[in-house]
Amino acid sequence: MPALNSNLRINGDRLWDSLMEMAKIGPGIAGGNNRQTLTDEDAEGRTLFQNWCESAGCTMGLDQMGNMFATRPGSDPEALPVYVGSHLDTQPTGGKYDGILGVLGGLEIINTLNDLNIKTKHPIVVTNWTNEEGTRYAPPMLASGVFGGVHTQEWAYDRVDADGKRFGDELVRIGWRGDEKVGERKMHAFFELHIEQGPILEAENKDIGVVTHGQGLSWTEITIIGKDSHTGSTPMHMRKNAGLAMARILENVDEIALSHAPHAVGAAGHIDVYPNSRNVIPGKVVFTVDLRSPELAVIDDMEQRLMSGAKKICDDMGLEVSFEKVGGFDPVTFDEKCVSSIRNAAERMGYSHMNIISGAGHDACWINGVAPSAMVMCPCVDGLSHNEAEDISKEWAVAGADVLMHAVIETAEILT
């Protein structure tokens, strides 16, 4: 295989223009996006992506979970494809880059190779994974999880949103349920470009994060039952305040995570309080505690301490408490060869880089179980994500896509 030329770069203007064009679909109210999975906006974004892929000479495949696979042929029909991609769905108050950069960065690789008439031995497939965010249908990375054998398709189809609408029904409604059996595709390797969603790369003034590991995740939904009562006329010692119990548990979550510093984290992001009235003491709360660490033993310890601590708090207050594990995955160690190809690409092209552990879950975490996988990260301003103010610079996007391209085509074996 010929050596890769460090001057081989993507078209940064074209990549940035595609990001801005996709952001017009499902605009938010504060400069970001609301393009949740299996909505009409999601369908519109998928159509635009398909049109771009077909214009680039790719053929589009679609499986029964709605995962999209745009294929650029390789010279060897027997060679397994190199896959690259991420997701196009967003949070309700999402940014323009989370996931989208990885999909459109993959498409930009195809366009650049076409511009330069570069052939590869292995086909290259650009992928849009369905429902990575998990905001409308829990858990996150749902479709890549089915692809990787973590979930069954029937179970995924039966997930419901806040309005009781089934995942399987909505996939059919928007017209993006394919016929291809999920998980039948075999991969030579998988690469994913993503914004960091944290502050480390920007703080360290690094262009590229070489992701060596992914944090494991545990989501525990806690339900506390107390008694609704009047905030003004109920004596303090006679209250069964579910909201107060939740506050004490969340303080304990903070202490548990800090005891495993610096990599462990914990918080509650989803909280429902009932009846949620100004002058009624909460009689019920339902909240989900998110615990993460790159070490499985640490996650296990945090889970046990969370539940034992929460039970003691509620017992002492005379409240009922129950727990349900609603999501989670073990820590991930990405493929050493794929990781090295990313690191080597950054060095070859003169981009500053550092090893990093992903604090968020990504589709690559599930795909790593069925194919060699790795991730490239670029900085984001102030580490902010899952927020309409999420921002990156064009230069960061270009650097990430450059490194992604070199890693992908090196693995796909560039031909002269």
Coordinates of N, CA, C and O in Angstrom, one line a residue, residues 139-307:
P139 N -33.2 3.0 25.7 CA -32.0 3.7 26.1 C -31.3 4.3 24.8 O -31.7 4.1 23.7
P140 N -30.2 5.1 25.1 CA -29.4 5.6 24.0 C -28.7 4.5 23.2 O -28.6 3.4 23.6
M141 N -28.2 4.9 22.0 CA -27.6 3.9 21.1 C -28.4 2.7 20.9 O -27.9 1.6 20.8
L142 N -29.7 2.9 20.7 CA -30.6 1.8 20.6 C -30.4 0.9 19.4 O -30.3 -0.3 19.5
A143 N -30.3 1.6 18.2 CA -30.2 0.8 17.0 C -28.8 0.1 16.8 O -28.7 -1.0 16.3
S144 N -27.8 0.8 17.2 CA -26.5 0.2 17.1 C -26.4 -0.9 18.2 O -25.6 -1.9 18.0
G145 N -27.2 -0.8 19.2 CA -27.2 -1.9 20.2 C -27.9 -3.1 19.7 O -27.4 -4.2 19.9
V146 N -28.9 -2.9 18.9 CA -29.5 -4.1 18.2 C -28.6 -4.7 17.2 O -28.4 -5.9 17.1
F147 N -27.9 -3.8 16.4 CA -26.9 -4.3 15.5 C -25.8 -5.1 16.1 O -25.4 -6.1 15.6
G148 N -25.4 -4.6 17.3 CA -24.3 -5.3 18.0 C -24.8 -6.5 18.9 O -23.9 -7.1 19.6
G149 N -26.1 -6.8 18.9 CA -26.6 -7.9 19.6 C -26.8 -7.7 21.1 O -27.0 -8.6 21.8
V150 N -26.8 -6.4 21.5 CA -27.0 -6.1 22.9 C -28.5 -6.1 23.2 O -28.9 -6.5 24.3
H151 N -29.3 -5.7 22.3 CA -30.8 -5.7 22.4 C -31.4 -6.5 21.3 O -30.8 -6.6 20.2
T152 N -32.6 -7.0 21.6 CA -33.3 -7.7 20.5 C -34.1 -6.6 19.7 O -34.5 -5.6 20.3
Q153 N -34.4 -6.9 18.5 CA -35.2 -6.0 17.7 C -36.6 -5.8 18.2 O -37.2 -4.7 18.2
E154 N -37.2 -6.9 18.7 CA -38.6 -6.9 19.2 C -38.6 -6.0 20.4 O -39.6 -5.2 20.5
W155 N -37.6 -6.1 21.3 CA -37.6 -5.2 22.5 C -37.5 -3.8 22.1 O -38.2 -2.9 22.6
A156 N -36.6 -3.5 21.1 CA -36.4 -2.1 20.6 C -37.7 -1.6 20.0 O -38.1 -0.4 20.3
Y157 N -38.4 -2.3 19.2 CA -39.6 -1.9 18.6 C -40.7 -1.5 19.7 O -41.6 -0.7 19.4
D158 N -40.6 -2.2 20.8 CA -41.7 -2.0 21.8 C -41.4 -0.8 22.8 O -42.1 -0.5 23.7
R159 N -40.2 -0.1 22.6 CA -40.0 1.1 23.4 C -41.0 2.1 23.1 O -41.4 2.3 21.9
V160 N -41.5 2.9 24.1 CA -42.5 3.9 23.9 C -41.9 5.2 24.3 O -41.1 5.3 25.2
D161 N -42.5 6.3 23.7 CA -42.1 7.6 24.1 C -43.1 8.2 25.1 O -43.9 7.5 25.6
A162 N -42.9 9.5 25.4 CA -43.8 10.0 26.5 C -45.2 10.1 26.1 O -46.1 10.1 27.0
D163 N -45.5 10.0 24.8 CA -46.9 10.0 24.4 C -47.4 8.5 24.1 O -48.6 8.4 23.6
G164 N -46.6 7.5 24.5 CA -47.0 6.2 24.3 C -46.9 5.6 22.9 O -47.4 4.5 22.6
K165 N -46.2 6.3 22.0 CA -46.0 5.9 20.7 C -44.8 4.9 20.6 O -43.7 5.2 21.1
R166 N -45.0 3.7 20.0 CA -44.0 2.7 19.9 C -42.9 3.1 18.8 O -43.2 3.6 17.8
F167 N -41.7 2.7 19.2 CA -40.6 2.9 18.3 C -40.9 2.3 16.9 O -40.7 2.9 15.9
G168 N -41.3 1.0 16.9 CA -41.5 0.3 15.7 C -42.6 1.0 14.8 O -42.4 1.0 13.6
D169 N -43.6 1.4 15.4 CA -44.7 2.1 14.7 C -44.2 3.4 14.1 O -44.6 3.8 12.9
E170 N -43.5 4.2 14.8 CA -43.0 5.5 14.3 C -42.0 5.3 13.2 O -41.9 6.1 12.3
L171 N -41.2 4.3 13.3 CA -40.2 4.0 12.2 C -40.9 3.7 10.9 O -40.5 4.3 9.9
V172 N -42.0 3.0 11.0 CA -42.8 2.8 9.8 C -43.5 4.0 9.3 O -43.5 4.4 8.1
R173 N -44.0 4.8 10.3 CA -44.7 6.0 9.9 C -43.9 7.0 9.1 O -44.4 7.6 8.2
I174 N -42.6 7.2 9.5 CA -41.8 8.2 8.8 C -41.2 7.6 7.5 O -40.5 8.3 6.8
G175 N -41.4 6.3 7.3 CA -41.0 5.7 6.0 C -39.5 5.3 6.0 O -39.0 5.1 4.9
W176 N -39.0 5.0 7.1 CA -37.5 4.7 7.2 C -37.3 3.3 7.8 O -36.2 3.1 8.4
R177 N -38.2 2.4 7.7 CA -37.9 1.0 8.1 C -37.5 0.2 6.8 O -38.3 0.1 5.9
G178 N -36.3 -0.3 6.8 CA -35.8 -1.1 5.7 C -36.1 -2.5 5.8 O -36.7 -3.0 6.8
D179 N -35.7 -3.3 4.8 CA -35.9 -4.7 4.8 C -34.7 -5.5 5.2 O -34.8 -6.7 5.6
E180 N -33.6 -4.9 5.3 CA -32.3 -5.6 5.6 C -32.3 -6.0 7.0 O -32.6 -5.3 7.9
K181 N -31.9 -7.3 7.3 CA -31.9 -7.8 8.6 C -30.8 -7.1 9.4 O -29.7 -6.9 8.9
V182 N -31.1 -6.7 10.6 CA -30.1 -5.9 11.4 C -29.0 -6.8 11.9 O -29.2 -7.9 12.5
G183 N -27.7 -6.3 11.7 CA -26.6 -7.0 12.2 C -25.9 -8.0 11.3 O -24.9 -8.6 11.6
E184 N -26.5 -8.2 10.1 CA -26.0 -9.2 9.2 C -24.7 -8.7 8.5 O -23.9 -9.4 8.0
R185 N -24.5 -7.3 8.4 CA -23.3 -6.8 7.8 C -22.1 -7.1 8.6 O -22.1 -7.0 9.8
K186 N -21.0 -7.4 7.9 CA -19.7 -7.7 8.5 C -18.8 -6.5 8.2 O -18.8 -6.0 7.1
M187 N -18.0 -6.1 9.2 CA -17.2 -4.9 9.1 C -15.7 -5.3 9.2 O -15.3 -6.1 10.1
H188 N -14.9 -4.6 8.4 CA -13.4 -4.7 8.6 C -13.0 -3.9 9.8 O -12.1 -4.3 10.5
A189 N -13.7 -2.7 9.9 CA -13.4 -1.8 11.0 C -14.5 -0.7 11.1 O -15.2 -0.6 10.1
F190 N -14.6 0.0 12.2 CA -15.5 1.1 12.3 C -14.8 2.3 13.0 O -14.2 2.1 14.0
F191 N -15.0 3.4 12.4 CA -14.5 4.7 12.9 C -15.6 5.7 13.1 O -16.5 5.8 12.3
E192 N -15.5 6.4 14.3 CA -16.5 7.5 14.5 C -15.8 8.8 15.0 O -15.0 8.8 15.9
L193 N -16.2 9.8 14.3 CA -15.7 11.2 14.7 C -16.8 11.8 15.5 O -18.0 11.8 15.1
H194 N -16.4 12.5 16.6 CA -17.4 13.1 17.4 C -16.8 14.3 18.1 O -15.6 14.4 18.4
I195 N -17.6 15.3 18.5 CA -17.1 16.4 19.3 C -16.9 15.8 20.7 O -17.6 14.8 21.1
E196 N -16.0 16.4 21.5 CA -15.7 15.8 22.8 C -16.8 15.8 23.8 O -17.0 14.8 24.5
Q197 N -17.7 16.8 23.7 CA -18.7 17.0 24.7 C -18.2 17.2 26.1 O -18.9 16.9 27.1
G198 N -17.0 17.6 26.2 CA -16.3 17.9 27.5 C -15.3 19.0 27.3 O -15.0 19.3 26.2
P199 N -14.6 19.5 28.4 CA -13.7 20.6 28.2 C -12.3 20.3 28.1 O -11.5 21.2 28.0
I200 N -11.9 19.0 28.1 CA -10.5 18.7 28.3 C -9.6 19.1 27.1 O -8.6 19.8 27.2
L201 N -10.0 18.8 25.8 CA -9.2 19.1 24.7 C -9.0 20.6 24.5 O -7.9 21.1 24.2
E202 N -10.1 21.4 24.7 CA -9.9 22.9 24.6 C -9.0 23.4 25.7 O -8.1 24.2 25.5
A203 N -9.2 22.9 26.9 CA -8.3 23.3 28.0 C -6.9 23.0 27.8 O -6.0 23.8 28.2
E204 N -6.6 21.9 27.2 CA -5.2 21.4 27.0 C -4.7 21.9 25.6 O -3.6 21.6 25.3
N205 N -5.5 22.7 24.9 CA -5.1 23.3 23.6 C -4.7 22.2 22.6 O -3.7 22.3 21.9
K206 N -5.5 21.1 22.5 CA -5.2 20.0 21.6 C -6.2 20.0 20.5 O -7.4 20.2 20.7
D207 N -5.8 19.7 19.3 CA -6.6 19.6 18.1 C -7.5 18.3 18.1 O -8.6 18.3 17.7
I208 N -6.8 17.2 18.6 CA -7.4 15.9 18.4 C -7.4 15.1 19.7 O -6.4 15.1 20.4
G209 N -8.5 14.5 20.0 CA -8.5 13.5 21.0 C -8.5 12.1 20.4 O -9.3 11.7 19.6
V210 N -7.5 11.3 20.9 CA -7.4 9.9 20.4 C -8.1 9.1 21.5 O -7.6 8.9 22.6
V211 N -9.3 8.6 21.2 CA -10.1 7.9 22.2 C -9.6 6.5 22.4 O -9.7 5.7 21.5
T212 N -9.1 6.2 23.6 CA -8.6 4.9 23.9 C -9.6 4.0 24.6 O -9.6 2.8 24.5
H213 N -10.5 4.7 25.4 CA -11.5 3.9 26.2 C -12.8 4.7 26.2 O -12.8 6.0 26.0
G214 N -13.9 4.1 26.5 CA -15.2 4.7 26.7 C -15.6 4.4 28.1 O -15.5 3.2 28.6
Q215 N -16.2 5.4 28.8 CA -16.7 5.1 30.1 C -17.9 4.2 30.1 O -18.7 4.2 29.2
G216 N -17.9 3.3 31.1 CA -19.1 2.6 31.3 C -20.2 3.4 31.9 O -19.9 4.5 32.5
L217 N -21.5 3.0 31.8 CA -22.6 3.8 32.2 C -23.6 3.0 32.9 O -23.8 1.8 32.6
S218 N -24.2 3.6 34.0 CA -25.3 2.9 34.7 C -26.4 3.9 34.9 O -26.2 5.0 35.5
W219 N -27.6 3.6 34.4 CA -28.8 4.5 34.7 C -29.7 3.7 35.6 O -30.2 2.6 35.3
T220 N -30.0 4.3 36.8 CA -30.9 3.7 37.7 C -32.1 4.6 38.0 O -31.8 5.8 38.4
E221 N -33.3 4.2 37.7 CA -34.4 5.0 37.9 C -34.9 4.7 39.3 O -35.1 3.6 39.7
I222 N -35.1 5.8 40.1 CA -35.5 5.7 41.5 C -36.9 6.3 41.7 O -37.1 7.4 41.2
T223 N -37.8 5.5 42.3 CA -39.1 6.1 42.6 C -39.3 6.1 44.1 O -39.1 5.1 44.8
I224 N -39.7 7.3 44.6 CA -39.9 7.5 46.0 C -41.4 7.9 46.2 O -41.9 8.8 45.6
I225 N -42.0 7.1 47.1 CA -43.4 7.4 47.4 C -43.5 7.9 48.9 O -43.1 7.3 49.8
G226 N -44.1 9.2 49.0 CA -44.4 9.7 50.3 C -45.8 10.0 50.4 O -46.7 9.2 50.1
K227 N -46.2 11.3 50.7 CA -47.6 11.7 50.8 C -47.8 13.1 50.5 O -47.1 14.0 51.0
D228 N -48.6 13.4 49.5 CA -49.0 14.8 49.1 C -49.6 15.4 50.3 O -50.5 14.8 50.9
S229 N -49.2 16.7 50.6 CA -49.9 17.4 51.7 C -49.6 18.9 51.5 O -48.7 19.3 50.8
H230 N -50.4 19.7 52.2 CA -50.3 21.2 52.1 C -49.0 21.7 52.6 O -48.6 21.3 53.7
T231 N -48.3 22.5 51.8 CA -47.0 23.1 52.3 C -47.1 24.0 53.5 O -46.2 24.2 54.2
G232 N -48.3 24.6 53.6 CA -48.5 25.6 54.7 C -49.0 25.0 56.0 O -48.7 25.5 57.1
S233 N -49.9 24.0 55.9 CA -50.6 23.6 57.1 C -50.1 22.2 57.6 O -50.6 21.8 58.6
T234 N -49.1 21.6 57.0 CA -48.6 20.3 57.5 C -47.4 20.6 58.4 O -46.4 21.1 57.9
P235 N -47.4 20.2 59.6 CA -46.3 20.4 60.5 C -45.0 19.7 59.9 O -45.1 18.6 59.3
M236 N -43.9 20.2 60.2 CA -42.6 19.7 59.6 C -42.4 18.2 60.0 O -42.0 17.4 59.2
H237 N -42.7 17.9 61.3 CA -42.4 16.5 61.8 C -43.4 15.5 61.3 O -43.2 14.3 61.4
M238 N -44.5 16.0 60.6 CA -45.5 15.0 60.1 C -45.5 14.9 58.6 O -46.3 14.2 58.0
R239 N -44.5 15.5 58.0 CA -44.4 15.4 56.5 C -43.8 14.1 56.0 O -42.9 13.6 56.6
K240 N -44.2 13.7 54.9 CA -43.6 12.6 54.1 C -43.2 13.1 52.8 O -43.8 12.9 51.7
N241 N -42.0 13.9 52.8 CA -41.6 14.7 51.7 C -40.7 13.9 50.7 O -39.5 13.7 51.0
A242 N -41.2 13.4 49.6 CA -40.4 12.6 48.7 C -39.4 13.5 48.0 O -38.3 13.0 47.7
G243 N -39.7 14.8 47.8 CA -38.7 15.7 47.3 C -37.5 15.9 48.1 O -36.3 16.0 47.6
L244 N -37.7 16.0 49.4 CA -36.5 16.1 50.4 C -35.7 14.9 50.3 O -34.4 15.0 50.3
A245 N -36.3 13.7 50.3 CA -35.5 12.5 50.2 C -34.7 12.4 48.9 O -33.5 12.0 48.9
M246 N -35.3 12.9 47.8 CA -34.5 12.9 46.6 C -33.3 13.8 46.7 O -32.2 13.5 46.2
A247 N -33.5 15.0 47.3 CA -32.4 15.9 47.5 C -31.2 15.3 48.3 O -30.1 15.5 48.0
R248 N -31.6 14.6 49.3 CA -30.5 13.9 50.2 C -29.8 12.8 49.4 O -28.6 12.6 49.5
I249 N -30.6 12.1 48.6 CA -30.0 11.0 47.7 C -29.0 11.7 46.7 O -27.9 11.1 46.5
L250 N -29.4 12.8 46.1 CA -28.6 13.4 45.1 C -27.3 14.0 45.7 O -26.2 14.0 45.1
E251 N -27.4 14.4 46.9 CA -26.2 14.9 47.6 C -25.2 13.7 47.8 O -24.0 13.8 47.7
N252 N -25.8 12.5 48.2 CA -25.0 11.3 48.3 C -24.4 10.9 47.0 O -23.3 10.4 47.0
V253 N -25.1 11.0 45.9 CA -24.6 10.7 44.6 C -23.3 11.5 44.3 O -22.3 11.0 43.8
D254 N -23.3 12.8 44.6 CA -22.2 13.6 44.5 C -21.0 13.1 45.3 O -19.8 13.0 44.8
E255 N -21.2 12.8 46.5 CA -20.2 12.2 47.4 C -19.6 10.9 46.9 O -18.4 10.7 46.9
I256 N -20.5 10.0 46.4 CA -20.0 8.8 45.8 C -19.1 8.9 44.6 O -18.1 8.3 44.5
A257 N -19.5 9.8 43.7 CA -18.7 10.0 42.5 C -17.4 10.7 42.9 O -16.3 10.3 42.3
L258 N -17.4 11.6 43.8 CA -16.1 12.3 44.2 C -15.2 11.3 44.9 O -14.0 11.5 44.8
S259 N -15.7 10.3 45.5 CA -14.8 9.3 46.2 C -14.0 8.5 45.2 O -13.1 7.8 45.5
H260 N -14.4 8.5 43.9 CA -13.7 7.8 42.8 C -13.1 8.8 41.8 O -13.0 8.5 40.6
A261 N -12.8 10.0 42.3 CA -12.2 11.0 41.4 C -10.8 10.5 40.8 O -10.2 9.6 41.5
P262 N -10.4 10.9 39.6 CA -11.0 12.0 38.9 C -12.0 11.6 37.8 O -12.6 12.4 37.2
H263 N -12.0 10.2 37.4 CA -12.7 9.8 36.2 C -14.2 9.5 36.5 O -15.0 9.6 35.5
A264 N -14.6 9.1 37.7 CA -16.0 8.8 37.9 C -16.9 10.1 38.0 O -16.4 11.1 38.5
V265 N -18.1 9.9 37.5 CA -19.1 11.1 37.6 C -20.4 10.5 37.9 O -20.7 9.4 37.7
G266 N -21.3 11.4 38.4 CA -22.7 11.0 38.8 C -23.6 12.2 38.9 O -23.1 13.3 39.4
A267 N -24.8 12.1 38.5 CA -25.8 13.1 38.6 C -27.2 12.6 38.2 O -27.2 11.5 37.7
A268 N -28.2 13.4 38.4 CA -29.5 13.0 37.9 C -29.9 14.1 36.9 O -29.8 15.3 37.1
G269 N -30.3 13.6 35.7 CA -30.7 14.5 34.6 C -32.2 14.5 34.4 O -32.7 15.5 34.0
H270 N -32.8 13.4 34.6 CA -34.3 13.3 34.4 C -35.0 13.2 35.7 O -34.8 12.3 36.5
I271 N -35.8 14.2 36.1 CA -36.5 14.3 37.3 C -38.0 14.6 37.1 O -38.3 15.6 36.4
D272 N -38.9 13.8 37.6 CA -40.3 14.1 37.6 C -40.8 14.2 39.1 O -40.5 13.3 39.9
V273 N -41.5 15.3 39.4 CA -42.0 15.5 40.7 C -43.5 15.6 40.7 O -44.0 16.3 39.8
Y274 N -44.2 14.9 41.6 CA -45.6 14.9 41.6 C -46.2 15.4 42.9 O -45.6 15.0 43.9
P275 N -47.2 16.2 42.9 CA -48.0 16.7 41.7 C -47.3 17.9 41.1 O -47.9 18.5 40.2
N276 N -46.2 18.4 41.5 CA -45.5 19.5 40.9 C -46.3 20.8 41.0 O -46.5 21.5 40.1
S277 N -46.8 21.0 42.2 CA -47.6 22.2 42.5 C -47.0 23.0 43.5 O -46.3 22.5 44.5
R278 N -47.1 24.4 43.4 CA -46.3 25.2 44.3 C -46.6 25.0 45.8 O -45.8 25.2 46.6
N279 N -47.9 24.7 46.1 CA -48.2 24.6 47.5 C -48.6 23.2 48.0 O -49.4 23.0 48.9
V280 N -48.0 22.2 47.3 CA -48.1 20.8 47.7 C -46.8 20.2 47.9 O -45.9 20.2 47.0
I281 N -46.6 19.6 49.1 CA -45.4 18.8 49.3 C -45.4 17.6 48.4 O -46.3 16.9 48.3
P282 N -44.3 17.4 47.7 CA -44.2 16.2 46.8 C -44.5 14.9 47.4 O -43.8 14.5 48.4
G283 N -45.5 14.2 46.9 CA -45.8 12.9 47.4 C -45.1 11.8 46.6 O -45.1 10.6 47.1
K284 N -44.6 12.1 45.5 CA -43.9 11.1 44.7 C -42.8 11.8 43.8 O -43.1 12.9 43.3
V285 N -41.7 11.2 43.7 CA -40.7 11.6 42.7 C -40.1 10.4 42.0 O -40.0 9.3 42.5
V286 N -39.8 10.6 40.7 CA -39.2 9.6 39.9 C -38.0 10.3 39.2 O -38.2 11.3 38.5
F287 N -36.8 9.8 39.4 CA -35.6 10.4 38.8 C -34.6 9.3 38.5 O -34.6 8.2 39.0
T288 N -33.8 9.6 37.5 CA -32.8 8.7 37.0 C -31.4 9.2 37.4 O -31.0 10.3 37.0
V289 N -30.6 8.3 38.1 CA -29.2 8.7 38.4 C -28.3 8.1 37.4 O -28.4 6.9 37.1
D290 N -27.5 8.9 36.8 CA -26.5 8.5 35.8 C -25.1 8.4 36.4 O -24.6 9.5 36.9
L291 N -24.6 7.2 36.5 CA -23.2 7.0 37.0 C -22.3 6.5 35.9 O -22.7 5.6 35.1
R292 N -21.1 7.0 35.9 CA -20.1 6.6 34.8 C -18.7 6.5 35.3 O -18.3 7.3 36.2
S293 N -18.0 5.6 34.8 CA -16.6 5.4 35.1 C -16.0 4.5 34.0 O -16.7 3.6 33.4
P294 N -14.7 4.6 33.7 CA -14.0 3.7 32.8 C -13.7 2.4 33.5 O -13.1 1.5 32.8
E295 N -14.0 2.2 34.7 CA -13.7 0.9 35.4 C -15.0 0.3 35.9 O -15.8 0.9 36.6
L296 N -15.2 -1.0 35.5 CA -16.4 -1.7 35.8 C -16.6 -1.8 37.3 O -17.7 -1.7 37.9
A297 N -15.5 -2.1 38.0 CA -15.6 -2.3 39.5 C -16.1 -1.0 40.2 O -16.8 -1.1 41.2
V298 N -15.7 0.1 39.7 CA -16.1 1.4 40.2 C -17.6 1.6 40.0 O -18.3 2.0 40.9
I299 N -18.1 1.3 38.8 CA -19.5 1.4 38.5 C -20.3 0.5 39.5 O -21.3 0.9 40.1
D300 N -19.8 -0.7 39.7 CA -20.5 -1.7 40.6 C -20.6 -1.1 42.0 O -21.6 -1.2 42.7
D301 N -19.5 -0.5 42.4 CA -19.4 0.0 43.8 C -20.4 1.2 43.9 O -21.1 1.3 44.9
M302 N -20.4 2.1 42.9 CA -21.3 3.2 43.0 C -22.7 2.8 43.0 O -23.6 3.4 43.7
E303 N -23.1 1.8 42.2 CA -24.5 1.4 42.1 C -24.9 0.8 43.5 O -26.0 1.2 44.0
Q304 N -24.1 0.0 44.1 CA -24.4 -0.6 45.4 C -24.6 0.5 46.5 O -25.5 0.5 47.3
R305 N -23.6 1.5 46.5 CA -23.7 2.5 47.5 C -24.9 3.5 47.2 O -25.5 4.0 48.2
L306 N -25.2 3.7 46.0 CA -26.4 4.5 45.7 C -27.7 3.8 46.2 O -28.4 4.5 47.0
M307 N -27.8 2.6 46.0 CA -29.1 1.9 46.4 C -29.1 1.7 47.9 O -30.2 1.9 48.5

